[in-house]
Amino acid sequence: MKIYVVGLGPGGADQLTPKAASVLQGCDIITGYTVYIELIKDMFPGKTLLSTAMTKEVERCEIAIEKALQGNIVAMVSSGDAGIYGMAGIIFETAQNYPEIEIEVVPGITAASSGAAVIGAPLTHDFAVISLSDLLTPWEKIESRLAATAQADFVICLYNPSSKKRKDYLEKACDIILRYQSAELPAGIVRNIGRIGEEYRLMTLGELRNTRVDMFTTVFIGNSQTKIINNKMVTPRGYRY
Ligand code: SAH
């Protein structure tokens, strides 16, 4: 009895790891959020596909457990890396009373990596990844993490920077970072990484504060050393050249 939790990478087939592809090829059932199932369904014909809405994570796990107990090899898919704001944790939690089910996490390329590659090399030094979604995390905690990392001069990568209900969260986040960092810090946004319509834009932290982004965007804010070199965002590691 086995459940794989598989990271699909940012979108395209060329950024799906060979290991993830072989697991999906070998499983009986693929389950996941509708959008991700759509991304891969043509690549794996003949598989039973079970898609659920975005907010039905626990239900999705229960279905996966039920199918695994019936003897199916089940793959639960997440975008990027399944262990980074993905389904890996909740499957371990919901399946804890079924030790007979083996759970294996198959890593994928997370948006921080794939987005950094599009925008240049912003993450070559210490960095923090922070999600601005307060669905499962109190906003006060997000604020204190933003303040602590900005104060410590980390490069910051923001996931879930906006949604319909949270239009001003990026602005609020920038205001907190601006208490500790200069408005001139390089920043960048990358949208639809690895998908049709991939695009990026570089700006300053001050400009980012007044920029509207959507949920298909990953945001990068440099540290005090980060620079723009030929329209790419680069954080020097410290090498002399
Ligand atoms: N498990 C995923 C993250 C899920 S949280 C991963 O490891 O990448 C969802 C957030 O991730 C989005 O709001 C966005 O900030 C970021 N993201 C995921 N895929 C993306 C893509 N293809 N392009 C841009 N941002 C993406």
CSV table of C-alpha atoms and ligand atoms in Angstrom, one decimal:
chain,number,residue,atom,x,y,z
A,1,MET,CA,0.0,0.0,0.0
A,2,LYS,CA,1.6,3.2,-1.1
A,3,ILE,CA,1.0,6.9,-1.5
A,4,TYR,CA,3.5,9.0,-3.3
A,5,VAL,CA,3.3,12.8,-2.8
A,6,VAL,CA,4.8,14.2,-6.0
A,7,GLY,CA,6.0,17.7,-6.8
A,8,LEU,CA,5.3,18.5,-10.4
A,9,GLY,CA,7.7,21.5,-10.7
A,10,PRO,CA,6.5,24.9,-11.9
A,11,GLY,CA,4.4,23.8,-14.9
A,12,GLY,CA,6.0,22.4,-18.0
A,13,ALA,CA,6.9,18.8,-18.7
A,14,ASP,CA,10.5,19.8,-19.1
A,15,GLN,CA,10.7,20.8,-15.5
A,16,LEU,CA,9.1,17.6,-14.1
A,17,THR,CA,11.9,15.4,-12.7
A,18,PRO,CA,12.5,11.9,-14.3
A,19,LYS,CA,11.7,10.4,-10.9
A,20,ALA,CA,8.4,12.2,-10.7
A,21,ALA,CA,7.5,11.1,-14.3
A,22,SER,CA,8.3,7.5,-13.6
A,23,VAL,CA,6.3,7.4,-10.4
A,24,LEU,CA,3.3,9.0,-12.2
A,25,GLN,CA,3.8,6.4,-15.0
A,26,GLY,CA,3.8,3.5,-12.6
A,27,CYS,CA,0.8,4.5,-10.3
A,28,ASP,CA,-2.8,3.5,-10.6
A,29,ILE,CA,-4.5,6.8,-9.5
A,30,ILE,CA,-3.4,10.4,-9.7
A,31,THR,CA,-5.1,12.8,-7.4
A,32,GLY,CA,-4.7,16.5,-6.9
A,33,TYR,CA,-6.1,20.0,-7.2
A,34,THR,CA,-7.9,20.4,-10.5
A,35,VAL,CA,-5.4,22.9,-12.0
A,36,TYR,CA,-2.5,20.5,-11.5
A,37,ILE,CA,-4.4,17.5,-12.8
A,38,GLU,CA,-5.1,19.6,-16.0
A,39,LEU,CA,-1.4,20.4,-16.3
A,40,ILE,CA,-0.3,16.7,-16.5
A,41,LYS,CA,-3.3,14.7,-17.7
A,42,ASP,CA,-2.3,14.5,-21.3
A,43,MET,CA,1.2,13.2,-20.3
A,44,PHE,CA,-0.2,10.2,-18.5
A,45,PRO,CA,-3.1,8.8,-20.5
A,46,GLY,CA,-4.9,5.8,-19.1
A,47,LYS,CA,-4.6,6.9,-15.4
A,48,THR,CA,-7.6,7.3,-13.2
A,49,LEU,CA,-7.6,11.0,-12.3
A,50,LEU,CA,-9.3,12.3,-9.2
A,51,SER,CA,-9.4,16.1,-9.0
A,52,THR,CA,-10.7,18.1,-6.1
A,53,ALA,CA,-11.2,21.9,-5.4
A,54,MET,CA,-8.4,23.9,-3.9
A,55,THR,CA,-9.7,24.1,-0.3
A,56,LYS,CA,-10.6,20.4,0.0
A,57,GLU,CA,-7.2,19.2,1.0
A,58,VAL,CA,-8.3,16.9,3.9
A,59,GLU,CA,-10.9,15.3,1.8
A,60,ARG,CA,-8.3,14.7,-1.0
A,61,CYS,CA,-6.1,12.9,1.6
A,62,GLU,CA,-9.0,10.8,2.8
A,63,ILE,CA,-9.8,9.7,-0.7
A,64,ALA,CA,-6.1,8.9,-1.3
A,65,ILE,CA,-6.0,6.8,1.9
A,66,GLU,CA,-9.2,5.0,1.0
A,67,LYS,CA,-7.8,4.2,-2.5
A,68,ALA,CA,-4.5,3.0,-1.1
A,69,LEU,CA,-6.2,0.8,1.4
A,70,GLN,CA,-8.0,-0.9,-1.5
A,71,GLY,CA,-4.6,-1.8,-3.0
A,72,ASN,CA,-4.0,1.0,-5.5
A,73,ILE,CA,-0.8,2.8,-5.9
A,74,VAL,CA,-1.8,6.5,-5.4
A,75,ALA,CA,0.1,9.6,-6.5
A,76,MET,CA,-1.0,12.9,-4.9
A,77,VAL,CA,0.4,15.8,-7.0
A,78,SER,CA,1.3,19.4,-5.9
A,79,SER,CA,2.9,22.1,-8.0
A,80,GLY,CA,6.5,22.9,-7.4
A,81,ASP,CA,7.7,20.8,-4.4
A,82,ALA,CA,5.0,18.9,-2.6
A,83,GLY,CA,6.8,19.5,0.7
A,84,ILE,CA,6.9,23.3,0.3
A,85,TYR,CA,3.4,24.8,1.0
A,86,GLY,CA,2.1,21.5,-0.5
A,87,MET,CA,0.3,18.4,0.5
A,88,ALA,CA,3.2,16.3,2.0
A,89,GLY,CA,2.6,17.3,5.6
A,90,ILE,CA,-1.2,16.8,5.6
A,91,ILE,CA,-0.9,13.3,4.1
A,92,PHE,CA,1.5,12.2,6.9
A,93,GLU,CA,-0.9,13.7,9.4
A,94,THR,CA,-4.1,12.2,8.0
A,95,ALA,CA,-2.6,8.8,7.4
A,96,GLN,CA,-0.9,8.5,10.8
A,97,ASN,CA,-3.3,5.8,11.9
A,98,TYR,CA,-2.6,3.6,8.9
A,99,PRO,CA,1.0,2.5,9.4
A,100,GLU,CA,0.5,-0.2,6.7
A,101,ILE,CA,0.4,2.6,4.1
A,102,GLU,CA,3.9,3.6,3.0
A,103,ILE,CA,4.3,7.3,2.1
A,104,GLU,CA,7.0,8.6,-0.1
A,105,VAL,CA,7.7,12.2,-1.0
A,106,VAL,CA,9.1,12.9,-4.5
A,107,PRO,CA,10.7,16.3,-4.6
A,108,GLY,CA,10.0,18.9,-7.3
A,109,ILE,CA,11.5,22.2,-8.4
A,110,THR,CA,9.9,24.8,-6.2
A,111,ALA,CA,8.9,28.3,-7.4
A,112,ALA,CA,11.8,29.9,-5.5
A,113,SER,CA,14.3,27.9,-7.6
A,114,SER,CA,12.5,28.1,-10.9
A,115,GLY,CA,11.6,31.8,-10.5
A,116,ALA,CA,15.1,32.7,-9.4
A,117,ALA,CA,16.4,31.1,-12.5
A,118,VAL,CA,14.1,33.3,-14.7
A,119,ILE,CA,15.0,36.5,-12.9
A,120,GLY,CA,18.8,35.9,-12.6
A,121,ALA,CA,20.6,34.7,-9.4
A,122,PRO,CA,18.9,36.4,-6.5
A,123,LEU,CA,19.2,33.5,-4.0
A,124,THR,CA,22.9,32.9,-3.9
A,125,HIS,CA,23.1,33.9,-0.3
A,126,ASP,CA,21.0,33.3,2.8
A,127,PHE,CA,17.3,33.7,2.0
A,128,ALA,CA,13.9,33.3,3.6
A,129,VAL,CA,10.8,32.0,2.0
A,130,ILE,CA,7.6,33.6,3.4
A,131,SER,CA,4.0,32.9,2.3
A,132,LEU,CA,1.7,35.9,2.6
A,133,SER,CA,-1.4,33.7,2.8
A,134,ASP,CA,-3.1,34.1,6.2
A,135,LEU,CA,-5.6,31.2,5.5
A,136,LEU,CA,-3.7,28.9,7.8
A,137,THR,CA,-1.2,31.3,9.5
A,138,PRO,CA,-2.2,34.3,11.6
A,139,TRP,CA,-1.2,37.6,9.9
A,140,GLU,CA,0.6,38.8,13.0
A,141,LYS,CA,3.0,35.8,12.7
A,142,ILE,CA,3.6,36.6,9.0
A,143,GLU,CA,4.3,40.2,10.0
A,144,SER,CA,6.8,39.3,12.7
A,145,ARG,CA,8.6,36.9,10.3
A,146,LEU,CA,8.8,39.6,7.6
A,147,ALA,CA,10.2,42.1,10.2
A,148,ALA,CA,12.8,39.5,11.5
A,149,THR,CA,14.1,38.5,8.1
A,150,ALA,CA,14.2,42.1,6.8
A,151,GLN,CA,16.1,43.2,9.9
A,152,ALA,CA,18.6,40.3,9.4
A,153,ASP,CA,19.1,41.4,5.8
A,154,PHE,CA,18.0,38.1,4.3
A,155,VAL,CA,17.0,38.0,0.6
A,156,ILE,CA,13.2,37.3,0.8
A,157,CYS,CA,11.1,35.2,-1.5
A,158,LEU,CA,7.4,35.7,-1.2
A,159,TYR,CA,4.9,33.0,-2.1
A,160,ASN,CA,1.1,33.6,-2.3
A,161,PRO,CA,1.7,37.4,-2.5
A,162,SER,CA,-1.9,38.2,-3.3
A,163,SER,CA,-5.4,36.8,-3.9
A,164,LYS,CA,-8.8,38.3,-4.5
A,165,LYS,CA,-9.5,38.8,-0.8
A,166,ARG,CA,-5.9,40.0,0.0
A,167,LYS,CA,-5.2,42.6,-2.6
A,168,ASP,CA,-3.1,44.9,-0.3
A,169,TYR,CA,-1.0,42.2,1.4
A,170,LEU,CA,2.1,42.8,-0.7
A,171,GLU,CA,1.8,46.5,0.1
A,172,LYS,CA,1.6,45.8,3.8
A,173,ALA,CA,4.5,43.4,3.6
A,174,CYS,CA,6.7,45.9,1.8
A,175,ASP,CA,5.8,48.6,4.4
A,176,ILE,CA,7.2,46.2,7.1
A,177,ILE,CA,10.3,45.5,5.2
A,178,LEU,CA,10.8,49.2,4.5
A,179,ARG,CA,11.2,49.8,8.2
A,180,TYR,CA,14.5,48.0,8.0
A,181,GLN,CA,15.6,48.1,4.4
A,182,SER,CA,16.1,50.8,1.7
A,183,ALA,CA,13.4,51.6,-0.8
A,184,GLU,CA,16.1,51.3,-3.4
A,185,LEU,CA,16.7,47.5,-2.8
A,186,PRO,CA,16.3,45.6,-6.1
A,187,ALA,CA,13.1,43.5,-6.2
A,188,GLY,CA,11.5,41.4,-8.9
A,189,ILE,CA,8.3,39.6,-9.7
A,190,VAL,CA,8.0,36.4,-11.9
A,191,ARG,CA,4.7,35.3,-13.2
A,192,ASN,CA,3.6,31.9,-14.7
A,193,ILE,CA,7.0,30.3,-14.2
A,194,GLY,CA,7.5,27.5,-16.7
A,195,ARG,CA,4.0,28.0,-18.1
A,196,ILE,CA,2.6,29.8,-21.1
A,197,GLY,CA,2.9,33.6,-20.5
A,198,GLU,CA,6.0,33.4,-18.3
A,199,GLU,CA,7.2,36.9,-17.6
A,200,TYR,CA,9.3,38.9,-15.1
A,201,ARG,CA,9.8,42.5,-14.1
A,202,LEU,CA,12.5,44.1,-12.1
A,203,MET,CA,12.0,47.2,-9.9
A,204,THR,CA,12.9,48.7,-6.5
A,205,LEU,CA,11.4,47.7,-3.2
A,206,GLY,CA,9.7,51.1,-3.2
A,207,GLU,CA,8.1,50.4,-6.6
A,208,LEU,CA,7.1,46.9,-5.5
A,209,ARG,CA,5.1,48.4,-2.7
A,210,ASN,CA,2.8,50.0,-5.3
A,211,THR,CA,2.7,47.0,-7.7
A,212,ARG,CA,-0.3,44.8,-8.0
A,213,VAL,CA,0.4,41.1,-8.4
A,214,ASP,CA,-1.7,38.0,-8.6
A,215,MET,CA,-1.5,34.5,-7.1
A,216,PHE,CA,0.5,33.1,-10.0
A,217,THR,CA,3.4,35.3,-9.1
A,218,THR,CA,6.5,34.8,-7.0
A,219,VAL,CA,8.2,37.9,-5.5
A,220,PHE,CA,11.9,38.3,-4.8
A,221,ILE,CA,13.3,41.1,-2.6
A,222,GLY,CA,17.1,41.5,-2.5
A,223,ASN,CA,19.4,42.0,0.4
A,224,SER,CA,21.6,45.1,0.9
A,225,GLN,CA,24.1,43.6,-1.6
A,226,THR,CA,21.8,42.6,-4.4
A,227,LYS,CA,22.2,44.4,-7.7
A,228,ILE,CA,20.8,44.5,-11.2
A,229,ILE,CA,23.2,43.4,-13.9
A,230,ASN,CA,22.1,43.6,-17.5
A,231,ASN,CA,18.4,43.3,-16.5
A,232,LYS,CA,19.0,40.4,-14.2
A,233,MET,CA,18.7,40.4,-10.4
A,234,VAL,CA,22.0,39.1,-8.8
A,235,THR,CA,23.0,38.7,-5.2
A,236,PRO,CA,26.7,38.5,-5.0
A,237,ARG,CA,28.0,35.5,-3.0
A,238,GLY,CA,31.1,37.5,-2.2
A,239,TYR,CA,33.7,36.2,-4.7
A,240,ARG,CA,36.3,38.7,-5.9
A,241,TYR,CA,36.5,39.0,-9.7
B,1,SAH,N1,4.4,23.9,-3.7
B,1,SAH,C1,4.5,25.1,-4.5
B,1,SAH,C2,4.0,26.3,-3.8
B,1,SAH,C3,2.5,26.4,-3.6
B,1,SAH,S1,2.0,27.9,-2.9
B,1,SAH,C4,6.0,25.2,-4.9
B,1,SAH,O1,6.9,24.5,-4.3
B,1,SAH,O2,6.3,26.0,-5.8
B,1,SAH,C5,1.5,28.7,-4.3
B,1,SAH,C6,2.4,29.9,-4.6
B,1,SAH,O3,3.6,29.4,-5.2
B,1,SAH,C7,1.8,30.9,-5.7
B,1,SAH,O4,0.9,31.8,-5.1
B,1,SAH,C8,3.1,31.5,-6.2
B,1,SAH,O5,3.6,32.5,-5.3
B,1,SAH,C9,4.1,30.3,-6.2
B,1,SAH,N2,4.1,29.6,-7.5
B,1,SAH,C10,3.9,28.3,-7.6
B,1,SAH,N3,4.0,27.9,-8.9
B,1,SAH,C11,4.3,29.1,-9.6
B,1,SAH,C12,4.5,29.4,-11.0
B,1,SAH,N4,4.5,28.4,-11.9
B,1,SAH,N5,4.8,30.7,-11.3
B,1,SAH,C13,4.8,31.6,-10.4
B,1,SAH,N6,4.6,31.4,-9.1
B,1,SAH,C14,4.3,30.2,-8.7
